[in-house]
XYZ file of C-alpha atoms in Angstrom:
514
model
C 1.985 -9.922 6.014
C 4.223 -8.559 3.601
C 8.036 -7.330 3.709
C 8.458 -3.940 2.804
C 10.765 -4.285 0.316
C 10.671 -2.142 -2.854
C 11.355 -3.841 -6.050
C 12.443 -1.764 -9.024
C 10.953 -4.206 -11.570
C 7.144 -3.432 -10.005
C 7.286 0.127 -9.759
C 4.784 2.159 -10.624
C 4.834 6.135 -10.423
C 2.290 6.811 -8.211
C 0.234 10.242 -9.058
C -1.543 11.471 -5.539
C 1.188 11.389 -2.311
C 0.457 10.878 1.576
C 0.635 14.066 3.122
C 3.222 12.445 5.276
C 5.627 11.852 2.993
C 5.808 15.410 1.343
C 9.107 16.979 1.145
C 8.389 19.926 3.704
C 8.876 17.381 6.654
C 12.253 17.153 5.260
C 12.891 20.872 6.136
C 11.015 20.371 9.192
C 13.603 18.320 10.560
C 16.410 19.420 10.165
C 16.173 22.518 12.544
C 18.232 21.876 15.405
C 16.846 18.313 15.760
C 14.407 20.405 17.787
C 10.544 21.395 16.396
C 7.816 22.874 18.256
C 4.736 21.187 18.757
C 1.494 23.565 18.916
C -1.138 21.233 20.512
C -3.486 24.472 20.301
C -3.255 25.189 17.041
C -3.859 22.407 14.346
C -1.235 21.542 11.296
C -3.627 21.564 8.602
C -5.019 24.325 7.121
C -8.095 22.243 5.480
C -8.719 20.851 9.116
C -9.636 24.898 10.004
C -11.725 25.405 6.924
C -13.684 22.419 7.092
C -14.433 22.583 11.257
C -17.755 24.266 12.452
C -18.181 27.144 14.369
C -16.131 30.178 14.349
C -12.823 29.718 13.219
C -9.819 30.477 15.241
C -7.325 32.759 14.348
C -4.312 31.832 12.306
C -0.996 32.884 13.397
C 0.718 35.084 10.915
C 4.302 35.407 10.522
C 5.806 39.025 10.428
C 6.724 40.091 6.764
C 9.775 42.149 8.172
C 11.573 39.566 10.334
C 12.775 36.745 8.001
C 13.008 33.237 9.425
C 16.448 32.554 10.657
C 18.572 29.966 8.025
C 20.011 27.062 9.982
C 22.166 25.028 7.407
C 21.057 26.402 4.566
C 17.559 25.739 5.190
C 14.650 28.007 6.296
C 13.723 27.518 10.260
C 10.638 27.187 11.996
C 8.630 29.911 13.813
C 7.787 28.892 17.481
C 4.457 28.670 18.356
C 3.205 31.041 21.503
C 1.974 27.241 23.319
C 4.168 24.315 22.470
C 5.763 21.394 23.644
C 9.318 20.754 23.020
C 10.013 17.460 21.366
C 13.383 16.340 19.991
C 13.572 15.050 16.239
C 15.986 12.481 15.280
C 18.675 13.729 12.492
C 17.561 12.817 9.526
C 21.160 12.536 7.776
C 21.657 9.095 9.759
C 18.963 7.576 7.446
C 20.210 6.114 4.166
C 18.612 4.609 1.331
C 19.884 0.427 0.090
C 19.942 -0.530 -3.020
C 20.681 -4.242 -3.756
C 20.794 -6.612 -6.770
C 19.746 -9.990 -5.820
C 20.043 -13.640 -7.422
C 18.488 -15.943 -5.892
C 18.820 -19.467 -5.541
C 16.232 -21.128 -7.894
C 15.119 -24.480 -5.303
C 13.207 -26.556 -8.783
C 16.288 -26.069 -10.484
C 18.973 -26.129 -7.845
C 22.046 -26.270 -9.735
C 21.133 -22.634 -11.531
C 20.547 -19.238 -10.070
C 16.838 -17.148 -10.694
C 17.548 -13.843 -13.141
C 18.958 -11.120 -10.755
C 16.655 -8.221 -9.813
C 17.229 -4.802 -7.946
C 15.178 -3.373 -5.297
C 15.444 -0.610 -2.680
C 14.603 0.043 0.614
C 15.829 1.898 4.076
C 18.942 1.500 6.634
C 20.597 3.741 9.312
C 24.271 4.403 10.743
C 24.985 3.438 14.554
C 28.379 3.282 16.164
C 31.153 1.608 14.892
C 30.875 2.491 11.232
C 28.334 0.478 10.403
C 24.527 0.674 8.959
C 21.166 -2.058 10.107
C 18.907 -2.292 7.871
C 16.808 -5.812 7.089
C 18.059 -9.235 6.210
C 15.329 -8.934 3.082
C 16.607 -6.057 1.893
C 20.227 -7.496 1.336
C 18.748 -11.568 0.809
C 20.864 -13.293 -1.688
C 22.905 -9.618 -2.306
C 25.073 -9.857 -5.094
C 25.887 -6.168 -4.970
C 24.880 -3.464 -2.110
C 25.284 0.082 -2.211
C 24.020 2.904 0.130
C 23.193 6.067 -0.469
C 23.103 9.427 1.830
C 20.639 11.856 2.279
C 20.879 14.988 -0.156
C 24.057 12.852 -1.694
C 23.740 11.730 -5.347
C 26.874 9.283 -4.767
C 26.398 5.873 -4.082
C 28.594 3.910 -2.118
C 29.919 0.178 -2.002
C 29.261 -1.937 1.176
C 30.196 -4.855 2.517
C 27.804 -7.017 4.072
C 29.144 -7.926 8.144
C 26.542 -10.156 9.192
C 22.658 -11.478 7.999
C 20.502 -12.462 10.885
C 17.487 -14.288 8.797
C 15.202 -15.178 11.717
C 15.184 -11.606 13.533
C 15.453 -9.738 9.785
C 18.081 -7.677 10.526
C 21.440 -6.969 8.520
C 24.824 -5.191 9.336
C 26.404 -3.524 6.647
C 29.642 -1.194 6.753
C 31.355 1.150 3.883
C 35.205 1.301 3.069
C 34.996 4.746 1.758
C 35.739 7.625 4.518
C 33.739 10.223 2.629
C 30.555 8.257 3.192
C 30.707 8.285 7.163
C 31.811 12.104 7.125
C 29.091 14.582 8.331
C 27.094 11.667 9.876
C 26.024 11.069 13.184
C 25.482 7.601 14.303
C 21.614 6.973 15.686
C 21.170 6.366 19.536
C 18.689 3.860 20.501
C 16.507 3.762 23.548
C 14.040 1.300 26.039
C 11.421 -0.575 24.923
C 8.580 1.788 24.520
C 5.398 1.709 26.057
C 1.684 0.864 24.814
C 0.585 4.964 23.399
C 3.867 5.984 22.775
C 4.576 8.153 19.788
C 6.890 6.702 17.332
C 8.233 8.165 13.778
C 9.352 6.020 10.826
C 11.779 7.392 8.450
C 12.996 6.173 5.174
C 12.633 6.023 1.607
C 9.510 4.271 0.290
C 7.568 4.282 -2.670
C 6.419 7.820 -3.768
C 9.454 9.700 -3.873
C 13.102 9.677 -3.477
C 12.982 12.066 -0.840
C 12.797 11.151 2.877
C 9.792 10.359 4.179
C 8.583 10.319 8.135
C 5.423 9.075 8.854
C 3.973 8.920 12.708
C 1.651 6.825 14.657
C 1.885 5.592 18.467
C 2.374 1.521 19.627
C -0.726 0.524 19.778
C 0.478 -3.243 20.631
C 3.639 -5.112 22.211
C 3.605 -9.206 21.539
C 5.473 -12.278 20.719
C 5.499 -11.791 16.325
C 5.474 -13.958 13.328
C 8.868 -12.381 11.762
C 7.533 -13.231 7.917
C 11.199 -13.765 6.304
C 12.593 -15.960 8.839
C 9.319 -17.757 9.973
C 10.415 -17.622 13.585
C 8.563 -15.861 16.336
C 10.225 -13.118 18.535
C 9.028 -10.005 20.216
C 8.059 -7.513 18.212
C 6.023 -3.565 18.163
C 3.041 -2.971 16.105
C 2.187 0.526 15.143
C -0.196 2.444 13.551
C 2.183 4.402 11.331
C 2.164 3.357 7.988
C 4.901 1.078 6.406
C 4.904 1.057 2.590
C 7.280 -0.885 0.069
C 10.971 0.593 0.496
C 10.476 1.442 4.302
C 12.208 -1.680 5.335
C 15.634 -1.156 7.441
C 14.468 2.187 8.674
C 14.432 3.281 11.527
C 11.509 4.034 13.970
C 12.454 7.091 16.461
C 10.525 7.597 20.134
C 9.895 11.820 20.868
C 13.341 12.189 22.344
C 15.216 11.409 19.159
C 16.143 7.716 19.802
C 15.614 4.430 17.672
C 13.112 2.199 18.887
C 13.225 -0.139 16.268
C 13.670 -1.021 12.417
C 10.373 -0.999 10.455
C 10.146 -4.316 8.154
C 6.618 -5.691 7.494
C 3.263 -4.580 7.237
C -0.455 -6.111 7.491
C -1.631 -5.746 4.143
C -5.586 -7.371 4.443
C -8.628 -5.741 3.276
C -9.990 -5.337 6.724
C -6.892 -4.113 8.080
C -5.449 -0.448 7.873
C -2.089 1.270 8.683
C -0.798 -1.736 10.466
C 2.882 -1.608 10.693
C 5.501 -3.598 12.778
C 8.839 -2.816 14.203
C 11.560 -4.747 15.253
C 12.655 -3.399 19.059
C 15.509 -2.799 20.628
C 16.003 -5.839 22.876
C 16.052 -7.943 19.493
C 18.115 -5.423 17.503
C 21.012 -5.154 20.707
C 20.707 -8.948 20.722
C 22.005 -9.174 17.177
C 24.656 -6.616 17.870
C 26.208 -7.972 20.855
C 26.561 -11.494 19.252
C 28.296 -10.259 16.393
C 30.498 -8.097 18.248
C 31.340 -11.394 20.757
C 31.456 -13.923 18.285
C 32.295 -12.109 14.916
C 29.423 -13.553 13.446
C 25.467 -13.812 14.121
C 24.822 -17.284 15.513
C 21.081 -17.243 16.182
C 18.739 -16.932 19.271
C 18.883 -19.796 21.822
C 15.296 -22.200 21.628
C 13.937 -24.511 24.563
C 13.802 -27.974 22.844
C 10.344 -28.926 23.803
C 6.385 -28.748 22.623
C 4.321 -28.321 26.014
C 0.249 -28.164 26.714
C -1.821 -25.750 28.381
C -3.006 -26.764 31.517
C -6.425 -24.821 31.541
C -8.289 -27.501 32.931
C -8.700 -28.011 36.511
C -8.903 -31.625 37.087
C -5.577 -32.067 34.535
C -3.843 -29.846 36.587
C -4.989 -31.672 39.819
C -3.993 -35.177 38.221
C -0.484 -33.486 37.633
C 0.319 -32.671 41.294
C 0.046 -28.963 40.554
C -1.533 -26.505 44.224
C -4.387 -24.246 43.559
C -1.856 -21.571 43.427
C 0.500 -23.241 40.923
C -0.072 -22.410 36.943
C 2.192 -23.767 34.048
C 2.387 -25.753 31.269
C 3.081 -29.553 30.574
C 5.966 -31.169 28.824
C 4.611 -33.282 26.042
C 7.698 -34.264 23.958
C 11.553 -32.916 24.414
C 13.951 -32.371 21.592
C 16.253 -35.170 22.357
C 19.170 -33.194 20.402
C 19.018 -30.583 22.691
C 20.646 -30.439 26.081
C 17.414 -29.938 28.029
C 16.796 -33.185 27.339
C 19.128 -33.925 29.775
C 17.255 -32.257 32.307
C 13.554 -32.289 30.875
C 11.236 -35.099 30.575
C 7.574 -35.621 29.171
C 5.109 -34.576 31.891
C 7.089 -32.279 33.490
C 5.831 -28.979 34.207
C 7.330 -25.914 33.988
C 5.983 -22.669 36.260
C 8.047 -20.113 35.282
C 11.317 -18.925 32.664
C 13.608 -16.910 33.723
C 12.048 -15.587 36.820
C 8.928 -15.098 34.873
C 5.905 -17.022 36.150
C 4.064 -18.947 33.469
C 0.134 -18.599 32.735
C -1.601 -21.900 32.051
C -2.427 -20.984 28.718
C 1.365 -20.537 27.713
C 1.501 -16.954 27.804
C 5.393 -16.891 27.839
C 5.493 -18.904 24.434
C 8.830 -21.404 23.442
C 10.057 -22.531 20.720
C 11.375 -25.958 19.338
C 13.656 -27.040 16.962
C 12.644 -28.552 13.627
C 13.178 -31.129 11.854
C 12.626 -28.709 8.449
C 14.649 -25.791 8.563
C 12.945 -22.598 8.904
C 15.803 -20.796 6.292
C 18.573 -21.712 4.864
C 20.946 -18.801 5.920
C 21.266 -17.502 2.458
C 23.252 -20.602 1.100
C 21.975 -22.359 -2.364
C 19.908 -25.670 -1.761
C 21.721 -28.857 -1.838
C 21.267 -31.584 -4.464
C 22.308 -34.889 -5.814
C 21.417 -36.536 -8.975
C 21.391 -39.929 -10.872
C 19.726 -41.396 -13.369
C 17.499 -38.005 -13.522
C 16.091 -38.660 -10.185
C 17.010 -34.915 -8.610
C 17.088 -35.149 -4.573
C 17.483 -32.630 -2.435
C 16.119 -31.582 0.737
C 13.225 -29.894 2.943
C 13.211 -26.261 3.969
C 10.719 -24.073 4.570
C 12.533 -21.404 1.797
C 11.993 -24.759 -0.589
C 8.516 -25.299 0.628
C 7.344 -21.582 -0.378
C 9.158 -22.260 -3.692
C 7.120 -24.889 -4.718
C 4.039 -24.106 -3.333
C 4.035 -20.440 -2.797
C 3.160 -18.199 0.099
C 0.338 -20.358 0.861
C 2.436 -23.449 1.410
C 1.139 -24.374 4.724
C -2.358 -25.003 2.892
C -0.618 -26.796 -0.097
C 1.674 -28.975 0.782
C 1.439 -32.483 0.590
C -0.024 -32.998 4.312
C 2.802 -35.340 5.818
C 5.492 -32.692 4.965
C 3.430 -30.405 6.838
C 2.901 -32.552 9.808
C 6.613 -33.291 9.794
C 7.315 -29.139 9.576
C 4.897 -28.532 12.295
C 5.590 -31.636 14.980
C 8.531 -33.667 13.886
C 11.892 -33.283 15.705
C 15.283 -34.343 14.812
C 16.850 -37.889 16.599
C 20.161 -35.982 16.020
C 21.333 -32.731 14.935
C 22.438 -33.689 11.125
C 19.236 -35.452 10.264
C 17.140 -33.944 7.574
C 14.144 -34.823 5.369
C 15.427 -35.817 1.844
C 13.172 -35.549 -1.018
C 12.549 -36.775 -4.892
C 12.200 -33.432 -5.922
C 11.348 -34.559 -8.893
C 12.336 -36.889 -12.531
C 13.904 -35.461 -15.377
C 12.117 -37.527 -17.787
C 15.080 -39.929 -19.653
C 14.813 -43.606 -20.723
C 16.100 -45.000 -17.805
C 13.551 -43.847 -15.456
C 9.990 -44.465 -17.155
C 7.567 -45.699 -15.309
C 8.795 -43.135 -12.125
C 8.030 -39.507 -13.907
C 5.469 -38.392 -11.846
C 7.269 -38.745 -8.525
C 7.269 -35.202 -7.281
C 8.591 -34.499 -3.375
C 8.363 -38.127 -1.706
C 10.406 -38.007 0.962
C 13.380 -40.763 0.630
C 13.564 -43.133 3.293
C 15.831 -45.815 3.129
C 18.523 -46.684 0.614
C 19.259 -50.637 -0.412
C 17.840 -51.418 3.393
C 19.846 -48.411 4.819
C 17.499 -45.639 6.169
C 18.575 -42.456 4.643
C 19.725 -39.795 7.482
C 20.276 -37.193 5.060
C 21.439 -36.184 1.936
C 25.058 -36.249 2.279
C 24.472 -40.004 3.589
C 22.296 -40.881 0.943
C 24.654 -39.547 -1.982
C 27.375 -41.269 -0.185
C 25.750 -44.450 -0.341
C 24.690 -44.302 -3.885
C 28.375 -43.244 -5.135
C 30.025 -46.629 -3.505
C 27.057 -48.552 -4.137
C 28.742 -51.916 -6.018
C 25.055 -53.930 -5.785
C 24.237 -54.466 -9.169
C 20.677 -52.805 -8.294
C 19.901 -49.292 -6.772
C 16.562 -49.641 -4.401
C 14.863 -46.362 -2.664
C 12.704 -46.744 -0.319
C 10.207 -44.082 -0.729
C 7.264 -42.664 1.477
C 3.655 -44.283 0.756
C 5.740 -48.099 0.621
C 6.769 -46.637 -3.032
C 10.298 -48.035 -4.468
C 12.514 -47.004 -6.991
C 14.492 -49.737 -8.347
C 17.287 -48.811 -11.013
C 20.358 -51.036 -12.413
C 23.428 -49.500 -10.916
C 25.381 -49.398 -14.049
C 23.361 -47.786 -16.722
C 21.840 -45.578 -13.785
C 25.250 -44.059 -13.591
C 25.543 -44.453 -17.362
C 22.728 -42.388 -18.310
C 23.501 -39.799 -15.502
C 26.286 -38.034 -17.636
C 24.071 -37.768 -21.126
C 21.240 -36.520 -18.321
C 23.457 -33.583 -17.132
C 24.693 -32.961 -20.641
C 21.033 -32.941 -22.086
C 20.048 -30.183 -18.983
C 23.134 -28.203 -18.527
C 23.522 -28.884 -15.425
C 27.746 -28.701 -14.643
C 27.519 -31.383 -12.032
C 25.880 -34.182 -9.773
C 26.077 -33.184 -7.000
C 26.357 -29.649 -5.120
C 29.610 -28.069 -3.781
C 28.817 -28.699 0.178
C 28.388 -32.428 -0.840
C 31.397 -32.828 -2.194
C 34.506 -34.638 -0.477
């Protein structure tokens, strides 16, 4: 999977273009938000040279009657058979461009080097422009940019929802929002129906539309947040820069924002869309609450009950299906309610397969994003801790961190669940190689555990601890019955000629701070 964000730094000008994203759909739509379908006659004038059999005739237009102008812009003929099927306006479309910085996880007291990168939004009501959480990620500037319009405008970020990848923007400047009409969206579409992407990927700087039809309708992996929610796969393709733009249903209304594609060698024109019911979700809890606060989870990891005789041993009738509760998040309030072998036969009024079709999700002990904020970390004596997110898991490891990683992180991302909603997994990071801590240099993310016979709950706790230590020895108990002993005094000593010798302006983060 990969987002389809376009960064300026990898460009490359690309000599043959799609079809589809040639600048005569640009006229195309803009006549009337209305064009003619021939279903007769077919769009491509190789496709009639290159057929067998005797060709059929071309419709001509008349040299005498010129085609009307509708806003400055030539019209289309009608066809003598067509099918009437509304466009969306293309002016609602805009094109983002961002400059990022982004935090730097090995090195978390610094920022990476800032890069640009473009991609696609769209206006709705209210004054305000969607387009995707990775298109804006770690903004420090955003600016949007009309249709036809060679001004760029300032905006203001409203709201970054991470898990579903969406992001509300809005624009102080009147003369942006005048001329533009705010996009409608619709139902959840059906399996076959057609669908058009707009936006501005790589190619061009034009618009481009591209078509396909859903051709699937499932529970997703949403790439940037690493959640799962519903989501559309179509076949219409979804380059680099396509991200935030909308995807339109044959009567003119958004279905969904475009932000990932399949990108595999055995795999072609595999796009995916964010619907509706995700996209109004966002919406409505920003306009409730003033700020996006998430989607609700059911604290608990269940079984399938395919077999027969487990589901016999459980209680359930021949008619009954479900699944089992094996383990409930005991921070969450269905633990109240839930217990382990429970079963649960239907959600919401939804009856549940015994295979899980309706699937759930649990909280985690490792975070599955940080919400945009820089990582957390304490230091002394050059031992750098900070703590365990799955943002901080691809930065060490990569995109293939779930392969990587040392294997009890990964069992703790995959099954461990918090004992209370603060907790977190706290890390040696790793040594910044002084006199004081030889002997310990190759200590690279062990999780901390306890702290002079204190377990650590996490890393506010543990910096805490370590700041009004008076012991004359600092002990860590680390994972694989390691310890780190250190004399307090020249510990805290050799932290200050430490931060001087890195450039590092301080200990300890911000958000630890008293």
């Amino acid at each position: 999977m990969e987002n389809g964000r376009n960064e300026a730094a990898n460009l490359k000008t690309q000599t043959t273009l799609d079809p589809t994203t040639s600048t005569i759909n640009d006229e195309v739509f803009s006549v009337n938000n209305v064009e003619i379908v021939n279903s007769a006659t077919p769009t491509s004038a190789n496709h009639l040279e290159n057929r067998r059999g005797r060709p059929k005739k071309r419709l001509r237009r008349s040299p005498e009657k010129t085609p009307p102008l509708i806003n400055g812009e030539i019209g289309v003929g009608t066809p003598v058979e067509g099918v009437a099927r509304v466009v969306p306006a293309m002016d609602a479309v805009v094109k983002v461009f961002c400059v990022h910085t982004e935090p730097n996880f090995s090195l978390p007291w610094q920022r990476k080097r800032q890069y640009s990168s473009s991609s696609s939004g769209f206006v709705i009501g209210g004054r305000r422009v969607l387009t995707n959480a990775h298109s804006v990620e770690h903004y420090t500037q955003v600016k949007l940019k009309k249709r036809g319009s060679d001004t760029k405008y300032l905006a203001t970020v409203l709201a970054i929802g991470t898990e579903c990848d969406i992001a509300l923007l809005t624009v102080n400047d009147d003369e942006f929002w005048e001329g533009v009409s705010p996009v409608e969206f619709g139902e959840l579409p059906s399996l076959q129906d057609a669908v058009t992407v707009v936006g501005y990927p790589i190619g061009g700087d034009t618009i481009s539309v591209t078509s396909g039809v859903v051709s699937r309708i499932e529970i997703l992996s949403y790439v940037h947040g690493s959640t799962e929610l519903l989501g559309l796969q179509i076949d219409a393709a979804i380059n680099s820069g396509n991200s935030g733009g909308p995807a339109f249903n044959d009567k003119g209304e958004c279905v969904g924002i475009a932000f990932q594609s399949l990108k595999h060698e055995d795999a072609e024109n595999i796009g995916y869309v964010i619907p509706t019911p995700v996209i109004k979700h966002f919406i409505q809890d920003f306009e409730k609450k003033g700020a996006y606060t998430g989607f609700p989870f059911l604290g608990i990891e269940w079984q399938k009950m395919e077999n027969p005789d487990l589901r016999v041993a459980m209680g359930m009738k021949p008619d009954q299906k479900g699944v089992r509760i094996r383990r409930v998040d005991p921070t969450a309030l269905e633990s109240e309610v839930l217990q382990p072998s429970d079963i649960i036969l239907s959600f919401d009024g939804v009856d549940i397969a015994n295979d899980g079709t309706v699937p759930f999700r649990h909280g985690r002990l490792i975070p599955s994003h940080v919400k945009g904020k820089p990582p957390s970390y304490y230091i002394i004596a050059g031992f750098v801790f900070t703590t365990v997110s799955v943002p901080y898991l691809r930065s060490e490891y990569g995109k293939e961190y779930e392969f990587e990683a040392p294997v009890k992180l990964l069992d703790k991302l995959l099954h461990s669940m918090p004992k209370s909603p603060d907790e977190q997994i706290v890390v040696v990071s790793q040594v910044l190689v002084a006199d004081i801590n030889i002997g310990y240099e190759e200590l690279v993310n062990t999780q901390v555990l306890a702290f002079n016979g204190k377990p650590v709950k996490n890393l506010k706790s543990l910096a805490n601890m370590v700041e009004s230590c008076d012991d004359e020895f600092l002990k860590f108990d680390l994972e694989y019955d390691q310890i780190v002993v250190l004399r307090m005094k020249t510990a805290k000593e050799a932290t200050v000629d430490i931060l001087t010798t890195h450039c590092i302006p301080s200990a300890i983060s911000d958000d630890l701070k008293p």
